[in-house]
One Martini backbone bead per residue (centre of mass of N, CA, C, O) as a GRO file, in nm:
protein
  409
    1THR     BB    1  -5.215   3.974  -2.936
    2PHE     BB    2  -5.007   3.702  -2.877
    3THR     BB    3  -4.642   3.654  -2.873
    4VAL     BB    4  -4.384   3.397  -2.854
    5GLY     BB    5  -4.134   3.486  -2.985
    6SER     BB    6  -4.128   3.280  -3.285
    7GLY     BB    7  -4.408   3.225  -3.267
    8THR     BB    8  -4.733   3.194  -3.299
    9ALA     BB    9  -5.004   3.358  -3.292
   10LYS     BB   10  -5.245   3.397  -3.085
   11THR     BB   11  -5.541   3.411  -2.985
   12ALA     BB   12  -5.747   3.641  -2.943
   13VAL     BB   13  -5.803   3.865  -2.665
   14ASN     BB   14  -6.023   3.997  -2.468
   15LEU     BB   15  -6.095   4.283  -2.323
   16ALA     BB   16  -6.097   4.394  -1.975
   17ALA     BB   17  -6.235   4.566  -1.731
   18THR     BB   18  -6.155   4.736  -1.463
   19ASP     BB   19  -6.183   4.935  -1.168
   20THR     BB   20  -6.030   5.123  -1.346
   21THR     BB   21  -6.024   5.388  -1.526
   22ASN     BB   22  -5.960   5.283  -1.847
   23GLU     BB   23  -5.889   4.986  -1.763
   24TYR     BB   24  -5.718   4.706  -1.915
   25GLU     BB   25  -5.730   4.338  -1.981
   26ALA     BB   26  -5.511   4.052  -2.062
   27SER     BB   27  -5.469   3.687  -2.109
   28PHE     BB   28  -5.239   3.395  -2.084
   29ASP     BB   29  -5.137   3.065  -2.121
   30VAL     BB   30  -4.870   2.887  -2.083
   31ALA     BB   31  -4.704   2.673  -2.300
   32ASP     BB   32  -4.556   2.423  -2.411
   33GLY     BB   33  -4.277   2.571  -2.589
   34ASP     BB   34  -4.268   2.838  -2.480
   35ASN     BB   35  -4.029   3.095  -2.607
   36GLY     BB   36  -3.972   3.418  -2.497
   37ILE     BB   37  -4.081   3.709  -2.586
   38VAL     BB   38  -4.347   3.912  -2.519
   39LYS     BB   39  -4.587   3.996  -2.758
   40TYR     BB   40  -4.803   4.275  -2.886
   41VAL     BB   41  -5.149   4.343  -3.001
   42ILE     BB   42  -5.369   4.628  -3.008
   43LYS     BB   43  -5.723   4.650  -3.012
   44MET     BB   44  -5.928   4.957  -3.051
   45THR     BB   45  -6.269   5.080  -2.952
   46ASP     BB   46  -6.472   5.329  -2.934
   47LEU     BB   47  -6.790   5.465  -2.890
   48ALA     BB   48  -6.778   5.585  -3.194
   49GLY     BB   49  -6.590   5.359  -3.364
   50ASN     BB   50  -6.304   5.395  -3.324
   51GLU     BB   51  -6.014   5.234  -3.475
   52VAL     BB   52  -5.719   5.051  -3.344
   53THR     BB   53  -5.388   4.917  -3.433
   54THR     BB   54  -5.109   4.822  -3.305
   55THR     BB   55  -4.802   4.768  -3.294
   56SER     BB   56  -4.568   4.561  -3.232
   57ALA     BB   57  -4.461   4.468  -2.897
   58ASP     BB   58  -4.236   4.458  -2.640
   59SER     BB   59  -4.180   4.310  -2.351
   60ASN     BB   60  -4.054   4.224  -2.008
   61CYS     BB   61  -4.146   3.932  -2.083
   62THR     BB   62  -4.033   3.594  -2.025
   63VAL     BB   63  -4.040   3.280  -2.168
   64ASP     BB   64  -3.965   2.962  -1.980
   65THR     BB   65  -3.974   2.595  -2.068
   66THR     BB   66  -3.672   2.517  -2.018
   67ASP     BB   67  -3.470   2.300  -1.902
   68PRO     BB   68  -3.209   2.252  -1.742
   69ALA     BB   69  -2.855   2.173  -1.823
   70ILE     BB   70  -2.596   2.034  -1.956
   71LYS     BB   71  -2.371   2.155  -2.137
   72THR     BB   72  -2.296   2.135  -2.444
   73GLY     BB   73  -1.979   1.968  -2.460
   74THR     BB   74  -1.993   1.879  -2.162
   75THR     BB   75  -1.884   1.767  -1.837
   76VAL     BB   76  -1.868   1.582  -1.551
   77SER     BB   77  -1.676   1.643  -1.260
   78VAL     BB   78  -1.496   1.396  -1.048
   79VAL     BB   79  -1.277   1.485  -0.772
   80SER     BB   80  -1.002   1.415  -0.590
   81ASP     BB   81  -0.765   1.545  -0.334
   82ASN     BB   82  -0.572   1.312  -0.380
   83ALA     BB   83  -0.207   1.325  -0.392
   84LEU     BB   84  -0.126   0.993  -0.326
   85ASP     BB   85  -0.218   0.857  -0.557
   86ALA     BB   86  -0.219   0.711  -0.828
   87THR     BB   87  -0.178   0.773  -1.138
   88ASP     BB   88  -0.490   0.858  -1.259
   89ALA     BB   89  -0.698   0.719  -1.043
   90ASN     BB   90  -0.910   0.871  -0.871
   91LEU     BB   91  -0.871   0.835  -0.549
   92ALA     BB   92  -1.033   0.780  -0.229
   93ILE     BB   93  -1.006   0.857   0.113
   94SER     BB   94  -1.025   0.907   0.421
   95GLY     BB   95  -1.087   1.269   0.430
   96ASP     BB   96  -1.147   1.329   0.162
   97THR     BB   97  -1.233   1.541  -0.120
   98VAL     BB   98  -1.523   1.547  -0.326
   99THR     BB   99  -1.565   1.707  -0.653
  100LEU     BB  100  -1.826   1.863  -0.830
  101THR     BB  101  -1.832   1.970  -1.183
  102PHE     BB  102  -2.026   2.214  -1.386
  103THR     BB  103  -2.200   2.320  -1.685
  104ALA     BB  104  -2.460   2.509  -1.755
  105SER     BB  105  -2.702   2.623  -1.986
  106GLU     BB  106  -2.770   2.814  -1.737
  107GLU     BB  107  -2.881   3.001  -1.506
  108LEU     BB  108  -2.927   2.962  -1.164
  109HIS     BB  109  -3.089   2.937  -0.882
  110GLY     BB  110  -2.973   3.076  -0.571
  111THR     BB  111  -3.147   2.916  -0.395
  112ALA     BB  112  -3.155   2.709  -0.160
  113ALA     BB  113  -3.231   2.373  -0.279
  114ASN     BB  114  -3.263   2.414  -0.597
  115ASN     BB  115  -2.948   2.316  -0.600
  116THR     BB  116  -2.829   1.978  -0.621
  117VAL     BB  117  -2.640   1.703  -0.467
  118THR     BB  118  -2.641   1.341  -0.472
  119PHE     BB  119  -2.451   1.112  -0.303
  120THR     BB  120  -2.300   0.786  -0.390
  121VAL     BB  121  -2.130   0.500  -0.242
  122GLY     BB  122  -2.179   0.251  -0.401
  123SER     BB  123  -2.403   0.060  -0.187
  124GLY     BB  124  -2.480   0.293  -0.037
  125THR     BB  125  -2.619   0.547   0.111
  126ALA     BB  126  -2.748   0.831   0.053
  127LYS     BB  127  -2.660   1.138   0.082
  128THR     BB  128  -2.685   1.441   0.167
  129ALA     BB  129  -2.775   1.704   0.019
  130VAL     BB  130  -2.594   1.937  -0.190
  131ASN     BB  131  -2.528   2.250  -0.250
  132LEU     BB  132  -2.485   2.454  -0.499
  133ALA     BB  133  -2.200   2.643  -0.630
  134ALA     BB  134  -2.072   2.915  -0.759
  135THR     BB  135  -1.837   3.013  -0.962
  136ASP     BB  136  -1.626   3.223  -1.161
  137THR     BB  137  -1.771   3.073  -1.380
  138THR     BB  138  -1.990   3.064  -1.616
  139ASN     BB  139  -2.229   2.842  -1.515
  140GLU     BB  140  -2.063   2.729  -1.275
  141TYR     BB  141  -2.068   2.430  -1.064
  142GLU     BB  142  -2.052   2.305  -0.713
  143ALA     BB  143  -1.979   1.999  -0.516
  144SER     BB  144  -1.924   1.837  -0.189
  145PHE     BB  145  -1.747   1.565  -0.009
  146ASP     BB  146  -1.664   1.370   0.270
  147VAL     BB  147  -1.491   1.103   0.343
  148ALA     BB  148  -1.582   0.808   0.502
  149ASP     BB  149  -1.577   0.563   0.693
  150GLY     BB  150  -1.670   0.287   0.473
  151ASP     BB  151  -1.633   0.403   0.213
  152THR     BB  152  -1.712   0.210  -0.095
  153GLY     BB  153  -1.663   0.299  -0.427
  154LEU     BB  154  -1.848   0.437  -0.656
  155VAL     BB  155  -1.928   0.753  -0.764
  156LYS     BB  156  -2.250   0.891  -0.736
  157TYR     BB  157  -2.505   1.104  -0.905
  158VAL     BB  158  -2.755   1.371  -0.836
  159ILE     BB  159  -2.899   1.634  -1.027
  160LYS     BB  160  -3.039   1.950  -0.925
  161MET     BB  161  -3.225   2.194  -1.127
  162THR     BB  162  -3.284   2.562  -1.125
  163ASP     BB  163  -3.403   2.816  -1.280
  164LEU     BB  164  -3.508   3.144  -1.296
  165ALA     BB  165  -3.812   3.040  -1.384
  166GLY     BB  166  -3.841   2.736  -1.229
  167ASN     BB  167  -3.717   2.520  -1.376
  168GLU     BB  168  -3.713   2.167  -1.311
  169VAL     BB  169  -3.444   1.917  -1.266
  170THR     BB  170  -3.373   1.558  -1.249
  171LEU     BB  171  -3.124   1.363  -1.288
  172ASP     BB  172  -2.988   1.090  -1.352
  173SER     BB  173  -2.806   0.860  -1.240
  174ALA     BB  174  -2.442   0.873  -1.214
  175ASP     BB  175  -2.125   0.785  -1.308
  176SER     BB  176  -1.809   0.807  -1.215
  177ASN     BB  177  -1.431   0.813  -1.200
  178CYS     BB  178  -1.465   0.785  -0.887
  179THR     BB  179  -1.297   0.614  -0.615
  180VAL     BB  180  -1.362   0.461  -0.309
  181ASP     BB  181  -1.095   0.377  -0.059
  182THR     BB  182  -1.101   0.241   0.293
  183THR     BB  183  -0.918  -0.014   0.249
  184ASP     BB  184  -0.683  -0.195   0.372
  185PRO     BB  185  -0.421  -0.360   0.307
  186GLY     BB  186  -0.326  -0.712   0.271
  187ILE     BB  187  -0.300  -1.052   0.361
  188THR     BB  188  -0.366  -1.340   0.276
  189ASP     BB  189  -0.444  -1.652   0.408
  190ALA     BB  190  -0.174  -1.784   0.302
  191GLY     BB  191   0.047  -1.595   0.368
  192VAL     BB  192   0.386  -1.633   0.469
  193THR     BB  193   0.691  -1.703   0.295
  194ILE     BB  194   1.002  -1.823   0.448
  195THR     BB  195   1.346  -1.839   0.338
  196ALA     BB  196   1.667  -2.013   0.330
  197THR     BB  197   1.971  -1.969   0.132
  198ARG     BB  198   2.241  -2.186   0.029
  199GLY     BB  199   2.382  -2.103  -0.229
  200THR     BB  200   2.411  -2.199  -0.580
  201GLY     BB  201   2.234  -2.343  -0.793
  202ASP     BB  202   2.280  -2.680  -0.750
  203ASP     BB  203   2.380  -2.598  -0.439
  204ALA     BB  204   2.118  -2.509  -0.344
  205ASP     BB  205   1.963  -2.441  -0.010
  206ASN     BB  206   1.607  -2.385   0.101
  207THR     BB  207   1.594  -2.553   0.406
  208ILE     BB  208   1.711  -2.374   0.604
  209THR     BB  209   1.719  -2.257   0.967
  210ASN     BB  210   2.040  -2.213   0.997
  211ALA     BB  211   2.184  -1.910   0.966
  212LYS     BB  212   2.417  -1.696   0.776
  213ALA     BB  213   2.638  -1.531   0.634
  214GLY     BB  214   2.517  -1.513   0.286
  215ASP     BB  215   2.247  -1.579   0.324
  216VAL     BB  216   1.913  -1.601   0.180
  217ILE     BB  217   1.623  -1.412   0.229
  218ASP     BB  218   1.288  -1.517   0.152
  219ILE     BB  219   0.983  -1.339   0.062
  220ILE     BB  220   0.630  -1.443   0.023
  221PHE     BB  221   0.314  -1.300  -0.110
  222THR     BB  222  -0.039  -1.217  -0.099
  223ALA     BB  223  -0.227  -0.961  -0.182
  224SER     BB  224  -0.548  -0.806  -0.171
  225GLU     BB  225  -0.404  -0.593  -0.368
  226ALA     BB  226  -0.293  -0.348  -0.531
  227LEU     BB  227   0.015  -0.171  -0.541
  228GLN     BB  228   0.223   0.084  -0.490
  229GLU     BB  229   0.461   0.271  -0.638
  230GLY     BB  230   0.752   0.370  -0.498
  231MET     BB  231   0.798   0.657  -0.289
  232ASP     BB  232   0.796   0.816  -0.008
  233GLU     BB  233   0.856   1.102   0.185
  234TYR     BB  234   1.112   0.916   0.317
  235MET     BB  235   1.239   0.729   0.090
  236ASN     BB  236   1.055   0.485   0.100
  237PRO     BB  237   0.907   0.225   0.021
  238TYR     BB  238   0.579   0.176   0.014
  239ASN     BB  239   0.672  -0.133  -0.012
  240HIS     BB  240   0.781  -0.332   0.272
  241VAL     BB  241   1.049  -0.499   0.446
  242SER     BB  242   1.141  -0.564   0.793
  243PHE     BB  243   1.419  -0.668   0.961
  244LYS     BB  244   1.484  -0.844   1.279
  245PHE     BB  245   1.771  -0.816   1.511
  246GLY     BB  246   1.673  -0.792   1.803
  247ASP     BB  247   1.596  -0.448   1.855
  248GLY     BB  248   1.638  -0.378   1.544
  249TYR     BB  249   1.579  -0.254   1.234
  250ASN     BB  250   1.629  -0.268   0.923
  251GLU     BB  251   1.631  -0.169   0.626
  252PRO     BB  252   1.416  -0.128   0.397
  253ILE     BB  253   1.259  -0.358   0.161
  254GLY     BB  254   1.155  -0.379  -0.140
  255LEU     BB  255   0.902  -0.479  -0.329
  256THR     BB  256   0.825  -0.739  -0.567
  257LEU     BB  257   0.662  -0.799  -0.857
  258VAL     BB  258   0.551  -1.117  -0.977
  259ASN     BB  259   0.211  -1.109  -0.992
  260SER     BB  260  -0.050  -0.911  -1.098
  261ALA     BB  261  -0.303  -1.100  -1.106
  262VAL     BB  262  -0.244  -1.188  -0.773
  263HIS     BB  263  -0.052  -1.008  -0.598
  264LEU     BB  264   0.257  -1.095  -0.609
  265TYR     BB  265   0.518  -1.082  -0.356
  266SER     BB  266   0.872  -0.985  -0.295
  267ALA     BB  267   1.183  -1.054  -0.098
  268SER     BB  268   1.540  -0.983  -0.035
  269TYR     BB  269   1.808  -1.104   0.198
  270THR     BB  270   2.142  -1.061   0.303
  271LEU     BB  271   2.332  -1.176   0.532
  272THR     BB  272   2.519  -1.063   0.803
  273GLY     BB  273   2.745  -1.050   1.067
  274ASP     BB  274   2.521  -0.878   1.247
  275ASP     BB  275   2.320  -1.119   1.226
  276ASN     BB  276   2.133  -1.212   1.525
  277GLY     BB  277   1.885  -1.443   1.553
  278ASP     BB  278   1.576  -1.413   1.524
  279ILE     BB  279   1.365  -1.381   1.246
  280LYS     BB  280   1.211  -1.080   1.200
  281TYR     BB  281   0.895  -0.918   1.080
  282ALA     BB  282   0.765  -0.643   0.871
  283ILE     BB  283   0.479  -0.523   0.675
  284LYS     BB  284   0.434  -0.274   0.425
  285LEU     BB  285   0.129  -0.135   0.286
  286THR     BB  286   0.026   0.030  -0.035
  287ASP     BB  287  -0.218   0.146  -0.208
  288LEU     BB  288  -0.348   0.327  -0.472
  289ALA     BB  289  -0.500   0.526  -0.249
  290ASP     BB  290  -0.307   0.526   0.029
  291ASN     BB  291  -0.352   0.289   0.186
  292SER     BB  292  -0.225   0.163   0.503
  293SER     BB  293  -0.014  -0.108   0.640
  294VAL     BB  294   0.105  -0.291   0.937
  295SER     BB  295   0.229  -0.559   1.041
  296ASP     BB  296   0.280  -0.770   1.261
  297GLU     BB  297   0.512  -0.901   1.433
  298ALA     BB  298   0.720  -1.169   1.312
  299THR     BB  299   0.832  -1.510   1.356
  300SER     BB  300   1.043  -1.716   1.232
  301ALA     BB  301   1.211  -2.037   1.174
  302ILE     BB  302   1.463  -1.855   1.153
  303ASN     BB  303   1.816  -1.856   1.236
  304ALA     BB  304   2.077  -1.634   1.327
  305ASN     BB  305   2.446  -1.706   1.314
  306ASN     BB  306   2.805  -1.569   1.364
  307THR     BB  307   2.918  -1.749   1.605
  308PRO     BB  308   3.174  -1.918   1.689
  309PRO     BB  309   3.316  -2.152   1.843
  310VAL     BB  310   3.461  -2.220   2.170
  311LEU     BB  311   3.763  -2.364   2.270
  312THR     BB  312   3.862  -2.582   2.552
  313GLN     BB  313   4.071  -2.698   2.780
  314VAL     BB  314   4.084  -2.967   3.024
  315THR     BB  315   4.293  -3.208   2.930
  316ALA     BB  316   4.604  -3.268   2.900
  317ILE     BB  317   4.889  -3.392   2.756
  318ALA     BB  318   5.119  -3.577   2.867
  319THR     BB  319   5.467  -3.467   2.894
  320PRO     BB  320   5.627  -3.703   2.825
  321ARG     BB  321   5.561  -4.002   2.608
  322ASN     BB  322   5.486  -4.355   2.498
  323ASP     BB  323   5.201  -4.289   2.400
  324GLN     BB  324   5.059  -4.296   2.064
  325THR     BB  325   4.736  -4.280   2.192
  326PRO     BB  326   4.621  -4.022   2.304
  327SER     BB  327   4.429  -3.822   2.524
  328TYR     BB  328   4.168  -3.557   2.493
  329VAL     BB  329   4.021  -3.278   2.671
  330PHE     BB  330   3.715  -3.090   2.586
  331GLN     BB  331   3.537  -2.778   2.505
  332SER     BB  332   3.221  -2.632   2.395
  333ASP     BB  333   2.997  -2.353   2.373
  334LYS     BB  334   2.891  -2.530   2.126
  335ALA     BB  335   2.724  -2.702   1.928
  336GLY     BB  336   2.843  -2.985   1.712
  337THR     BB  337   3.113  -3.063   1.485
  338VAL     BB  338   3.389  -3.265   1.480
  339SER     BB  339   3.736  -3.205   1.383
  340VAL     BB  340   4.024  -3.410   1.310
  341SER     BB  341   4.334  -3.503   1.205
  342SER     BB  342   4.319  -3.743   1.421
  343GLY     BB  343   4.101  -3.968   1.515
  344SER     BB  344   3.861  -4.004   1.796
  345LEU     BB  345   3.552  -4.009   1.944
  346THR     BB  346   3.392  -4.168   2.194
  347ALA     BB  347   3.088  -4.013   2.108
  348GLY     BB  348   3.153  -3.883   1.855
  349THR     BB  349   3.107  -3.583   1.650
  350ASP     BB  350   2.856  -3.506   1.813
  351ILE     BB  351   2.809  -3.221   2.020
  352THR     BB  352   2.784  -3.059   2.316
  353ALA     BB  353   2.755  -2.812   2.532
  354SER     BB  354   2.954  -2.789   2.803
  355THR     BB  355   3.120  -3.067   2.750
  356ASP     BB  356   3.298  -3.335   2.788
  357HIS     BB  357   3.557  -3.434   2.546
  358THR     BB  358   3.707  -3.725   2.392
  359ILE     BB  359   4.022  -3.776   2.237
  360THR     BB  360   4.155  -4.036   2.029
  361PHE     BB  361   4.437  -4.079   1.886
  362ASP     BB  362   4.619  -4.167   1.659
  363THR     BB  363   4.907  -4.267   1.569
  364ILE     BB  364   5.199  -4.123   1.695
  365ALA     BB  365   5.483  -4.023   1.627
  366ALA     BB  366   5.781  -3.986   1.707
  367GLY     BB  367   5.814  -3.685   1.884
  368THR     BB  368   5.738  -3.351   1.807
  369HIS     BB  369   5.417  -3.188   1.880
  370SER     BB  370   5.169  -2.953   1.723
  371SER     BB  371   4.939  -2.703   1.622
  372THR     BB  372   5.132  -2.499   1.476
  373ASN     BB  373   5.189  -2.743   1.241
  374SER     BB  374   4.908  -2.911   1.199
  375GLU     BB  375   4.920  -3.203   1.329
  376ILE     BB  376   4.715  -3.100   1.568
  377THR     BB  377   4.360  -3.086   1.523
  378VAL     BB  378   4.068  -2.884   1.643
  379ASN     BB  379   3.720  -2.866   1.541
  380VAL     BB  380   3.408  -2.668   1.526
  381THR     BB  381   3.076  -2.704   1.385
  382ASP     BB  382   2.794  -2.554   1.372
  383ILE     BB  383   2.457  -2.535   1.269
  384HIS     BB  384   2.553  -2.262   1.093
  385CYS     BB  385   2.860  -2.313   0.990
  386ASN     BB  386   3.049  -2.232   1.215
  387LEU     BB  387   3.399  -2.200   1.251
  388SER     BB  388   3.636  -2.267   1.446
  389SER     BB  389   3.905  -2.236   1.599
  390ALA     BB  390   4.179  -2.384   1.655
  391LEU     BB  391   4.294  -2.587   1.889
  392ILE     BB  392   4.548  -2.541   2.120
  393ILE     BB  393   4.794  -2.776   2.150
  394PRO     BB  394   5.026  -2.861   2.330
  395GLU     BB  395   5.322  -2.960   2.337
  396LEU     BB  396   5.444  -3.291   2.242
  397VAL     BB  397   5.613  -3.598   2.351
  398ILE     BB  398   5.729  -3.883   2.176
  399ASP     BB  399   5.879  -4.160   2.362
  400ILE     BB  400   6.014  -4.492   2.247
  401THR     BB  401   6.299  -4.484   2.369
  402PRO     BB  402   6.494  -4.661   2.534
  403PRO     BB  403   6.716  -4.688   2.750
  404VAL     BB  404   7.077  -4.679   2.773
  405VAL     BB  405   7.320  -4.891   2.892
  406THR     BB  406   7.639  -4.800   3.021
  407LEU     BB  407   7.932  -4.953   3.080
  408GLY     BB  408   8.191  -4.944   3.259
  409THR     BB  409   8.565  -4.987   3.268
   0.00000   0.00000   0.00000
């Protein structure tokens, strides 16, 4: 009579002789739910009718019909080895290793392919099954895969377990809390808006395209996804814009989050006296998973210039003279607007570069006059509002006193 574990004794089974002298055998089929050590009681009767029933004895055979499972009270961990993703994000990028770890309810069969994990990323095709490997912790197992380019989405997994008795179970597909992101961040189709502002408050003008030192350059755009905060290993902001004037880029300027709901970012830069030329820029973006991208260099419609016009004399005013409204001819190496202490230009105040321009002064009083005492001044302001130094007009003498003839006696 067989008994399995703490179960009820099974129906007695008749002994049958084998081909070996005085050897007998009996067997039973294991049923679902049988679990534990096989115990037995043998009843024997010899030819003379002597009968004996042995006491119950334990065998070295154990019945196990229970499928292996995840140990009660524990969970499956799926973790990326990405050390550069945002805090607690558990995000993976291309080349990272994602590792699944769990504790089984019992020891598993060590033969390859008996215990596996099949990973799926997002809506992609299931990856090739990976064999589980035992860790140094009792009944703990792990499996991993390397993230490939193009993998994007939540990591899902299917665990197959086989215990030492050969009970096999394949768990339902489950979602992890690890997400794979191999897509670089970018700028939405709306593009980048860049403006230059001169002045503050009610006097501010953000429509200028010819900028100079002190003007503020503002850049704003919408990113394709949320971006990471903080500094990179080179102590530059993860997300920044670099402005270029001439051959080299200025120090990176960190982006400021304007609206998290739509991923709107901005940055500002105040022009210095060293900034001259077309304002070019490049934007570096780093997402929460540490994917990064750098935009192609772009040229804005704004030009910076901090060089004032240089004025030169072409035709001096003859001196002394009795003409109180003399004319003066000069040139400027830059186009701009002329201002004079008195008088007017024959062709108006807006002048072109490297062209002769004639000023006809208003009536100048008799006497000695010069630029050094600010009586006669000429300046040019270029389109960037750079003011030239005053043109030094040589001293001139206006003499309107006719000669006096004195007759001798």
